[in-house]
Amino acid sequence: MQLIYIARRFGVFLVIVWLAATLNFFLPKLSGQDPVRTKLLQEASLGGYVHAGIEDMVKQYQQKFGLDKPLWRQYLSYIDDVSHGDLNYSIANYPLTVADMIRSAVPWTIGLLGLTTLFSFVAGTILGALLAWPGAPHWMRWLMPPLWALHAIPFFLLGLVLMYLFAFQFQFLPIFGGYSPGANPGLTLTFVLDVLRHAVLPALSIVLVSVGGWALAMRGMMVTTMGEDYVTFAEAKGLRSATIFTRYCIRNAILPQTTGLALALGQILSGAVLVEVVFGYPGIGALLFQAIEENDFFLIQGIVFTVIVALGFATFLLDIIYPWLDPRISYRRG
Amino acid sequence: MTDKAMRSHAGRRDVIKGGMATAAAAMLPAGIARAELANIPRDKTLTLIGINSRDGRWVDYELWNPYAIGSNHQNGPNLIYEPLAYYSAFADKMYMWLAESFQFTPDFKQLTIKTRQGVKWSDGTPFSAEDVAYTFNTLRDLGPKVKWGVDVNQALDEATVTDPYTVVLKFKIPSPRFFFFATYKYDIGIYMVPKHIFQGQDWTSFKHYDLAKGWPVTTGPWKVVESSLQQKVFDRRDTWWAADQKLAPMPQILRNIWLPSVGEQESAQAQITNQSDFGGPLQPATFPTVMRGNPKITTWSGRKAPWGYVDWWPISLYLNNEVKPFDDPDVRWALSHYIDRKQVIEVAYLGAETVSQLPMPPYKPLLPYFDAVKDLLAKYNTIEFDPKKGDDLLQAKGFKKTGDLWQTPDGKPLTLDIIGFGLSGSAMGPVLSQMLKRHGVTASLSLPPDFDNRFQKGDFSGSIYGHGGSIREPYDTLRLYQSQSIAVPGAHAANFARWKNPEYDKIVDEVYITDPENVAKLKELFRAAMEIWLPALPDIQLVQNYHRIPLNMTRWKNFATEENPIVNNASWHLTYNLVLWNVQSAEA
């Protein structure tokens, strides 16, 4: 039964990926823009001079990238390529490949957003649980209004404020970048500490905004859970307050949070675009922003496809592990 | 507990543990092992914020072949590939470089270039005429596949090496400007590549990047020691032929670090806090803050407006001459009279700008040409603000005012949808559209993401854009308005205004075959061209373009400035090396 369940879920995963990949192919094309011409003309604008024969160059590279073919043939090539894991060349950065560009950006995004997502989840969940728990210290109630307020602020806006305070006014932390100019990139303690120092401000802007959201959701679920009969029964049995809090309340209330976490982890690859842009952080969000600006179809498609696969896979994994997390959920249909 | 429940319990823990382990692994810092950088003190390092990478990354950090279309010389290759010659429009001086001399035949169909002796690539291979001939012939063969290919292909028949230091270029057509075209100035020039490395490579996909092999090789004073998303690091080479031959001083800078550009605010903060020594360009409104924040910051014009120098790219309001009613010169002149350029400068640039009379910058070598049309400019004053004249011109053409708005002779509103891009669009666009509205034109502004596409294809009525034309003599600017050429078969016509005049085209062709040193004849031809161009006014002249680059004197001095005008100091231009050789330690 488990194998059938997994196979069915995997089939759904494949269909989702195919549908999303198809949309991903056609949506950028709706803009009607020509990425090759855009690239060459943007460069001409930057250089202030339009090369001779720019139309010939456009034709050459349209041919090279297969953009001169009918749309249906481009689509079949695209599906064939992605099914083999080939994300093609970046149009705006030829001869760099999309896979190479994503590979160089992904570790930064996973490092930043993976850490901040997990930290926000853990801190927000514990905080939310405590806020609902009558036995929690009273001063904790004062934490909620500022967290709610911070939750309403966009990441990048808070990022700008933090940057002004800590990087410019007090100069504790660097203004932008992934590591210091002139640093030796490598797996050394100095470099790792340098990277972490540069990640503090972007991470803080995400964590401060996200914790409130997780806390709010957890608090709501805790309130519902605390009203359940089994909690009343546990209290009647005379179980210790800490046991009821962790084993009965948190454990049951955390399930929807787990779903949220899986989806949030899947979305990591799409990056916190504006935070990365504001802090000059070389992650995948900023790469996507750049690809959209340049109409680099292949790069947009490559990044979005990777995100789709990551999200689909996270959902698939969630489907698989949920019955482990909650024994009430069965692999059996109905 | 049942067996099933036990299995389930153990599995759950395993899953959670496994998940945590995976997450922890994913969070490891992303470092990419590279060769160890030498330890060079900060005060021997010049840290620069580049352009073209506004999302905080050097996407092209592996691309050191400047001919690949994804590559851009503005992002570092301009430090690596030395030219045959440099030209500074500010000093009006040609610096012969890898070429020692050049000589055209009287018909300009052959060019002999003598290359300099004693020049070596950084891998020890001597630089020779073979490299020059190979570069030109390959560009001719590759044509539209690479940058500058079509330009070379249109002119060059064959480049032949006659001895190790002599190359003879035979042209298909008279090409009196070919050497100057290949010379580095602003963003134009031919990068000389090492034949022993590029031969056999596909220029469209070759990256010329492998630090272990010493790539990119160079003849210049800088070698790439690190190139990543976050920084491009160039260390000084201890041996440089030009210093040995006393052509240039050995640079005092031991290391250049190029950081990818970020937003205006971050860039300004980096200047104020001395994290950067050489800025990316800033907007006029940012300078007072930067100056207040750091007394060591200066600019080309010192610590006062306009905080920069005039670039070669004067900005116009282009009107599509193929779109009614802007196909009528009187309508174009009327709109020109409605524009109060002083107010545009006050509002859009806080007064830190100058007007532009003609579509070329008022550089020293071009001043004789401005003088040649002084009387014409008095008659056709391209920067005159006189709404009454504008009204008269429109009324004479049958336009009528209904309320405050002009109606065309066929009863439609006089509508002008202006498109723009970048700083010029966002700074001037709103002022211009509002100004035209005040005088009865139904004007609007947009900054579309596909601006370049629309502008180049002629999908616009009005557009704010500049002119990448002349810096030394008038041909390149005149060529911008040529609709077709007989002198240069297959020549690409920029002609953004889509204006056509066969007489004008003929004059420009004559300019093309005229010796660029023959100023007297060029002045005559320029005047003849302007006699046609000025009454027609294909595009409306607005303002000069300024480069406003903050220069931090905390660690370094002797940058190029108004008082020391070696060359314009744009780090992205091909002449930036001239700036770097002259920079001195602030302690010296």
PDB file of C-alpha atoms in Angstrom, chain A residues 31-57 60-61 64-65 91-97 100-101 104-105 107-108 110-111 114-116 118 160 163-164 167-168 171 173-187 191-192 195-196 251 276-287 289-290 293 295 321 323-327 332, chain B residues 4 7-9 11-12 15-16 23-24 26-37 47 49 51-57 59-63 68-72 74 143-148 150-151 154 181 187-188 202 204-207 226 228-231 233 255 257 259-260 262-263 265-270 272-273 275 312-313 421 449-453 456-457 465 467-469 479 492 494 496 572:
ATOM      1  CA  SER A  31       6.010  39.677 -23.156  1.00  0.00           C
ATOM      2  CA  GLY A  32       6.767  39.491 -26.878  1.00  0.00           C
ATOM      3  CA  GLN A  33      10.267  40.750 -26.258  1.00  0.00           C
ATOM      4  CA  ASP A  34      13.363  39.600 -28.016  1.00  0.00           C
ATOM      5  CA  PRO A  35      16.040  38.787 -25.431  1.00  0.00           C
ATOM      6  CA  VAL A  36      18.913  38.790 -27.923  1.00  0.00           C
ATOM      7  CA  ARG A  37      18.059  42.223 -29.264  1.00  0.00           C
ATOM      8  CA  THR A  38      17.437  43.466 -25.731  1.00  0.00           C
ATOM      9  CA  LYS A  39      20.847  42.246 -24.616  1.00  0.00           C
ATOM     10  CA  LEU A  40      22.709  43.802 -27.513  1.00  0.00           C
ATOM     11  CA  LEU A  41      20.843  47.084 -27.300  1.00  0.00           C
ATOM     12  CA  GLN A  42      21.150  47.341 -23.539  1.00  0.00           C
ATOM     13  CA  GLU A  43      24.864  46.968 -23.961  1.00  0.00           C
ATOM     14  CA  ALA A  44      24.825  49.578 -26.699  1.00  0.00           C
ATOM     15  CA  SER A  45      23.004  51.945 -24.346  1.00  0.00           C
ATOM     16  CA  LEU A  46      25.562  51.303 -21.625  1.00  0.00           C
ATOM     17  CA  GLY A  47      28.408  51.877 -24.022  1.00  0.00           C
ATOM     18  CA  GLY A  48      26.683  54.761 -25.714  1.00  0.00           C
ATOM     19  CA  TYR A  49      27.433  53.304 -29.132  1.00  0.00           C
ATOM     20  CA  VAL A  50      25.417  50.998 -31.360  1.00  0.00           C
ATOM     21  CA  HIS A  51      27.635  48.484 -33.116  1.00  0.00           C
ATOM     22  CA  ALA A  52      27.450  48.074 -36.846  1.00  0.00           C
ATOM     23  CA  GLY A  53      25.320  45.183 -38.007  1.00  0.00           C
ATOM     24  CA  ILE A  54      23.387  44.749 -34.817  1.00  0.00           C
ATOM     25  CA  GLU A  55      20.505  43.195 -36.759  1.00  0.00           C
ATOM     26  CA  ASP A  56      22.873  40.603 -38.214  1.00  0.00           C
ATOM     27  CA  MET A  57      24.099  39.815 -34.722  1.00  0.00           C
ATOM     28  CA  GLN A  60      22.991  35.003 -35.612  1.00  0.00           C
ATOM     29  CA  TYR A  61      22.232  34.516 -31.960  1.00  0.00           C
ATOM     30  CA  LYS A  64      22.117  29.854 -32.149  1.00  0.00           C
ATOM     31  CA  PHE A  65      19.583  29.808 -29.319  1.00  0.00           C
ATOM     32  CA  ILE A  91      21.108  34.348 -23.443  1.00  0.00           C
ATOM     33  CA  ALA A  92      22.377  37.536 -21.836  1.00  0.00           C
ATOM     34  CA  ASN A  93      25.559  35.976 -20.521  1.00  0.00           C
ATOM     35  CA  TYR A  94      26.509  33.545 -23.262  1.00  0.00           C
ATOM     36  CA  PRO A  95      28.616  31.371 -23.118  1.00  0.00           C
ATOM     37  CA  LEU A  96      27.776  30.909 -19.438  1.00  0.00           C
ATOM     38  CA  THR A  97      25.277  28.126 -18.830  1.00  0.00           C
ATOM     39  CA  ASP A 100      26.482  27.168 -13.772  1.00  0.00           C
ATOM     40  CA  MET A 101      24.882  30.472 -12.886  1.00  0.00           C
ATOM     41  CA  SER A 104      27.031  29.674  -8.111  1.00  0.00           C
ATOM     42  CA  ALA A 105      24.040  31.471  -6.585  1.00  0.00           C
ATOM     43  CA  PRO A 107      24.671  28.100  -1.908  1.00  0.00           C
ATOM     44  CA  TRP A 108      24.349  31.764  -0.925  1.00  0.00           C
ATOM     45  CA  ILE A 110      20.370  28.297   0.882  1.00  0.00           C
ATOM     46  CA  GLY A 111      22.916  29.526   3.428  1.00  0.00           C
ATOM     47  CA  GLY A 114      17.772  28.151   4.927  1.00  0.00           C
ATOM     48  CA  LEU A 115      19.238  29.427   8.149  1.00  0.00           C
ATOM     49  CA  THR A 116      16.796  32.285   8.569  1.00  0.00           C
ATOM     50  CA  LEU A 118      14.671  27.432  10.186  1.00  0.00           C
ATOM     51  CA  LEU A 160      17.274  49.446   4.697  1.00  0.00           C
ATOM     52  CA  MET A 163      21.600  48.907   7.165  1.00  0.00           C
ATOM     53  CA  TYR A 164      21.370  52.572   8.026  1.00  0.00           C
ATOM     54  CA  ALA A 167      26.290  49.512   8.817  1.00  0.00           C
ATOM     55  CA  PHE A 168      26.283  53.249   8.299  1.00  0.00           C
ATOM     56  CA  GLN A 171      29.511  50.779  11.388  1.00  0.00           C
ATOM     57  CA  LEU A 173      28.525  45.460  10.149  1.00  0.00           C
ATOM     58  CA  PRO A 174      29.297  45.637   6.425  1.00  0.00           C
ATOM     59  CA  ILE A 175      26.977  47.550   4.117  1.00  0.00           C
ATOM     60  CA  PHE A 176      26.698  45.001   1.361  1.00  0.00           C
ATOM     61  CA  GLY A 177      28.171  41.910  -0.216  1.00  0.00           C
ATOM     62  CA  GLY A 178      28.667  38.272   0.683  1.00  0.00           C
ATOM     63  CA  TYR A 179      32.196  38.725   2.058  1.00  0.00           C
ATOM     64  CA  SER A 180      34.835  41.430   2.481  1.00  0.00           C
ATOM     65  CA  PRO A 181      36.734  42.878  -0.471  1.00  0.00           C
ATOM     66  CA  GLY A 182      40.069  41.139  -0.809  1.00  0.00           C
ATOM     67  CA  ALA A 183      38.998  38.171   1.338  1.00  0.00           C
ATOM     68  CA  ASN A 184      40.331  34.761   0.400  1.00  0.00           C
ATOM     69  CA  PRO A 185      37.316  32.610  -0.449  1.00  0.00           C
ATOM     70  CA  GLY A 186      37.788  29.134   1.017  1.00  0.00           C
ATOM     71  CA  LEU A 187      36.662  26.846   3.788  1.00  0.00           C
ATOM     72  CA  PHE A 191      36.358  33.288   5.686  1.00  0.00           C
ATOM     73  CA  VAL A 192      33.373  31.524   7.264  1.00  0.00           C
ATOM     74  CA  VAL A 195      30.587  35.329   5.423  1.00  0.00           C
ATOM     75  CA  LEU A 196      28.503  35.036   8.589  1.00  0.00           C
ATOM     76  CA  ARG A 251       3.057  18.236  19.309  1.00  0.00           C
ATOM     77  CA  GLU A 276      19.338  40.151  -1.841  1.00  0.00           C
ATOM     78  CA  VAL A 277      19.168  43.165  -4.110  1.00  0.00           C
ATOM     79  CA  VAL A 278      19.305  45.673  -1.231  1.00  0.00           C
ATOM     80  CA  PHE A 279      22.262  43.959   0.431  1.00  0.00           C
ATOM     81  CA  GLY A 280      24.053  43.100  -2.792  1.00  0.00           C
ATOM     82  CA  TYR A 281      23.869  39.465  -1.742  1.00  0.00           C
ATOM     83  CA  PRO A 282      24.764  37.143  -4.598  1.00  0.00           C
ATOM     84  CA  GLY A 283      21.869  34.719  -4.172  1.00  0.00           C
ATOM     85  CA  ILE A 284      19.345  33.340  -6.582  1.00  0.00           C
ATOM     86  CA  GLY A 285      16.673  35.960  -5.913  1.00  0.00           C
ATOM     87  CA  ALA A 286      18.921  38.709  -7.215  1.00  0.00           C
ATOM     88  CA  LEU A 287      19.853  36.487 -10.158  1.00  0.00           C
ATOM     89  CA  PHE A 289      15.664  39.824 -10.777  1.00  0.00           C
ATOM     90  CA  GLN A 290      18.521  40.375 -13.176  1.00  0.00           C
ATOM     91  CA  GLU A 293      15.408  42.761 -16.327  1.00  0.00           C
ATOM     92  CA  ASN A 295      14.507  39.191 -20.572  1.00  0.00           C
ATOM     93  CA  ILE A 321       6.601  11.923   5.834  1.00  0.00           C
ATOM     94  CA  PRO A 323       2.002   9.904   8.219  1.00  0.00           C
ATOM     95  CA  TRP A 324       5.185   9.482  10.255  1.00  0.00           C
ATOM     96  CA  LEU A 325       4.697  12.823  11.926  1.00  0.00           C
ATOM     97  CA  ASP A 326       1.025  12.302  12.594  1.00  0.00           C
ATOM     98  CA  PRO A 327      -0.050   8.701  13.016  1.00  0.00           C
ATOM     99  CA  ARG A 332      -4.754   4.371   2.898  1.00  0.00           C
TER     100      ARG A 332
ATOM    101  CA  LYS B   4       3.478  -1.080  13.947  1.00  0.00           C
ATOM    102  CA  ARG B   7       8.105   1.192  13.709  1.00  0.00           C
ATOM    103  CA  SER B   8       6.136   4.348  13.163  1.00  0.00           C
ATOM    104  CA  HIS B   9       7.688   6.043  16.194  1.00  0.00           C
ATOM    105  CA  GLY B  11      10.658   6.204  11.650  1.00  0.00           C
ATOM    106  CA  ARG B  12       9.363   9.580  12.692  1.00  0.00           C
ATOM    107  CA  VAL B  15      12.921  11.369   9.494  1.00  0.00           C
ATOM    108  CA  ILE B  16      13.257  14.373  11.797  1.00  0.00           C
ATOM    109  CA  ALA B  23      19.255  21.196   6.618  1.00  0.00           C
ATOM    110  CA  ALA B  24      22.473  21.652   8.569  1.00  0.00           C
ATOM    111  CA  ALA B  26      22.725  22.805   3.325  1.00  0.00           C
ATOM    112  CA  MET B  27      23.554  25.715   5.606  1.00  0.00           C
ATOM    113  CA  LEU B  28      27.296  25.271   5.443  1.00  0.00           C
ATOM    114  CA  PRO B  29      28.939  28.498   4.298  1.00  0.00           C
ATOM    115  CA  ALA B  30      29.298  28.584   0.558  1.00  0.00           C
ATOM    116  CA  GLY B  31      32.982  29.075   0.006  1.00  0.00           C
ATOM    117  CA  ILE B  32      34.716  28.283  -3.187  1.00  0.00           C
ATOM    118  CA  ALA B  33      38.296  27.254  -2.743  1.00  0.00           C
ATOM    119  CA  ARG B  34      40.670  29.366  -4.807  1.00  0.00           C
ATOM    120  CA  ALA B  35      44.293  30.238  -4.926  1.00  0.00           C
ATOM    121  CA  GLU B  36      45.423  32.141  -1.867  1.00  0.00           C
ATOM    122  CA  LEU B  37      45.571  35.897  -2.449  1.00  0.00           C
ATOM    123  CA  THR B  47      38.667  49.517  -4.075  1.00  0.00           C
ATOM    124  CA  ILE B  49      32.458  50.034  -7.102  1.00  0.00           C
ATOM    125  CA  ILE B  51      28.790  49.555 -12.910  1.00  0.00           C
ATOM    126  CA  ASN B  52      26.635  47.086 -14.874  1.00  0.00           C
ATOM    127  CA  SER B  53      26.006  44.745 -11.987  1.00  0.00           C
ATOM    128  CA  ARG B  54      23.455  46.547  -9.938  1.00  0.00           C
ATOM    129  CA  ASP B  55      22.222  43.427  -8.249  1.00  0.00           C
ATOM    130  CA  GLY B  56      25.460  43.022  -6.369  1.00  0.00           C
ATOM    131  CA  ARG B  57      27.143  40.353  -8.419  1.00  0.00           C
ATOM    132  CA  VAL B  59      27.660  37.497 -13.319  1.00  0.00           C
ATOM    133  CA  ASP B  60      30.395  37.525 -15.931  1.00  0.00           C
ATOM    134  CA  TYR B  61      33.274  36.738 -13.586  1.00  0.00           C
ATOM    135  CA  GLU B  62      34.412  33.854 -15.785  1.00  0.00           C
ATOM    136  CA  LEU B  63      34.238  35.807 -19.029  1.00  0.00           C
ATOM    137  CA  ALA B  68      32.006  36.940 -26.373  1.00  0.00           C
ATOM    138  CA  ILE B  69      28.588  38.598 -26.428  1.00  0.00           C
ATOM    139  CA  GLY B  70      28.027  37.931 -22.728  1.00  0.00           C
ATOM    140  CA  SER B  71      31.247  39.699 -21.896  1.00  0.00           C
ATOM    141  CA  ASN B  72      31.629  43.435 -21.416  1.00  0.00           C
ATOM    142  CA  GLN B  74      33.467  47.693 -18.876  1.00  0.00           C
ATOM    143  CA  GLY B 143      31.539  39.222 -38.657  1.00  0.00           C
ATOM    144  CA  PRO B 144      28.227  39.333 -36.774  1.00  0.00           C
ATOM    145  CA  LYS B 145      29.165  36.488 -34.445  1.00  0.00           C
ATOM    146  CA  VAL B 146      31.264  38.756 -32.230  1.00  0.00           C
ATOM    147  CA  LYS B 147      31.542  42.367 -31.113  1.00  0.00           C
ATOM    148  CA  TRP B 148      33.114  44.719 -33.643  1.00  0.00           C
ATOM    149  CA  VAL B 150      30.745  43.695 -38.633  1.00  0.00           C
ATOM    150  CA  ASP B 151      32.616  47.008 -38.298  1.00  0.00           C
ATOM    151  CA  GLN B 154      32.821  46.165 -43.703  1.00  0.00           C
ATOM    152  CA  PHE B 181      38.313  53.258 -34.685  1.00  0.00           C
ATOM    153  CA  ASP B 187      33.783  52.447 -25.196  1.00  0.00           C
ATOM    154  CA  ILE B 188      35.156  52.028 -28.672  1.00  0.00           C
ATOM    155  CA  ASP B 202      35.661  29.412 -30.821  1.00  0.00           C
ATOM    156  CA  THR B 204      31.911  33.064 -29.334  1.00  0.00           C
ATOM    157  CA  SER B 205      32.221  30.592 -26.467  1.00  0.00           C
ATOM    158  CA  PHE B 206      35.859  30.807 -25.353  1.00  0.00           C
ATOM    159  CA  LYS B 207      36.093  32.332 -21.864  1.00  0.00           C
ATOM    160  CA  GLU B 226      40.654  36.385  -8.176  1.00  0.00           C
ATOM    161  CA  SER B 228      34.091  35.651  -8.369  1.00  0.00           C
ATOM    162  CA  LEU B 229      30.506  36.777  -8.008  1.00  0.00           C
ATOM    163  CA  GLN B 230      31.638  39.159  -5.300  1.00  0.00           C
ATOM    164  CA  GLN B 231      34.907  40.654  -6.479  1.00  0.00           C
ATOM    165  CA  VAL B 233      40.891  41.339  -7.977  1.00  0.00           C
ATOM    166  CA  ARG B 255      45.878  45.839  -5.988  1.00  0.00           C
ATOM    167  CA  ILE B 257      39.451  45.345  -6.158  1.00  0.00           C
ATOM    168  CA  LEU B 259      33.143  45.308  -6.356  1.00  0.00           C
ATOM    169  CA  PRO B 260      29.856  44.823  -8.143  1.00  0.00           C
ATOM    170  CA  VAL B 262      24.797  48.175  -5.631  1.00  0.00           C
ATOM    171  CA  GLY B 263      22.114  50.791  -5.092  1.00  0.00           C
ATOM    172  CA  GLN B 265      22.321  54.564  -1.122  1.00  0.00           C
ATOM    173  CA  GLU B 266      24.717  51.674  -0.464  1.00  0.00           C
ATOM    174  CA  SER B 267      27.252  53.120  -2.858  1.00  0.00           C
ATOM    175  CA  ALA B 268      27.110  56.535  -1.148  1.00  0.00           C
ATOM    176  CA  GLN B 269      27.472  54.901   2.273  1.00  0.00           C
ATOM    177  CA  ALA B 270      30.512  52.985   1.072  1.00  0.00           C
ATOM    178  CA  ILE B 272      31.368  58.031   3.240  1.00  0.00           C
ATOM    179  CA  THR B 273      32.692  55.166   5.362  1.00  0.00           C
ATOM    180  CA  GLN B 275      34.997  51.293   2.187  1.00  0.00           C
ATOM    181  CA  TRP B 312      30.411  62.130 -24.980  1.00  0.00           C
ATOM    182  CA  TRP B 313      26.661  61.443 -24.951  1.00  0.00           C
ATOM    183  CA  PHE B 421      15.253  54.780 -19.555  1.00  0.00           C
ATOM    184  CA  PRO B 449      11.402  47.750 -19.563  1.00  0.00           C
ATOM    185  CA  ASP B 450      11.762  47.087 -23.297  1.00  0.00           C
ATOM    186  CA  PHE B 451      12.910  50.633 -23.996  1.00  0.00           C
ATOM    187  CA  ASP B 452      15.930  49.631 -26.071  1.00  0.00           C
ATOM    188  CA  ASN B 453      13.884  47.342 -28.252  1.00  0.00           C
ATOM    189  CA  GLN B 456      15.743  50.794 -31.945  1.00  0.00           C
ATOM    190  CA  LYS B 457      12.705  49.483 -33.829  1.00  0.00           C
ATOM    191  CA  TYR B 465      18.219  59.219 -25.478  1.00  0.00           C
ATOM    192  CA  HIS B 467      24.273  60.351 -29.017  1.00  0.00           C
ATOM    193  CA  GLY B 468      27.317  58.091 -29.088  1.00  0.00           C
ATOM    194  CA  GLY B 469      28.945  60.114 -31.811  1.00  0.00           C
ATOM    195  CA  ARG B 479      26.687  59.408 -39.347  1.00  0.00           C
ATOM    196  CA  HIS B 492      24.466  50.100 -40.335  1.00  0.00           C
ATOM    197  CA  ALA B 494      21.699  54.269 -36.493  1.00  0.00           C
ATOM    198  CA  PHE B 496      17.201  56.763 -34.384  1.00  0.00           C
ATOM    199  CA  TRP B 572      34.282  51.387 -17.269  1.00  0.00           C
TER     200      TRP B 572
END
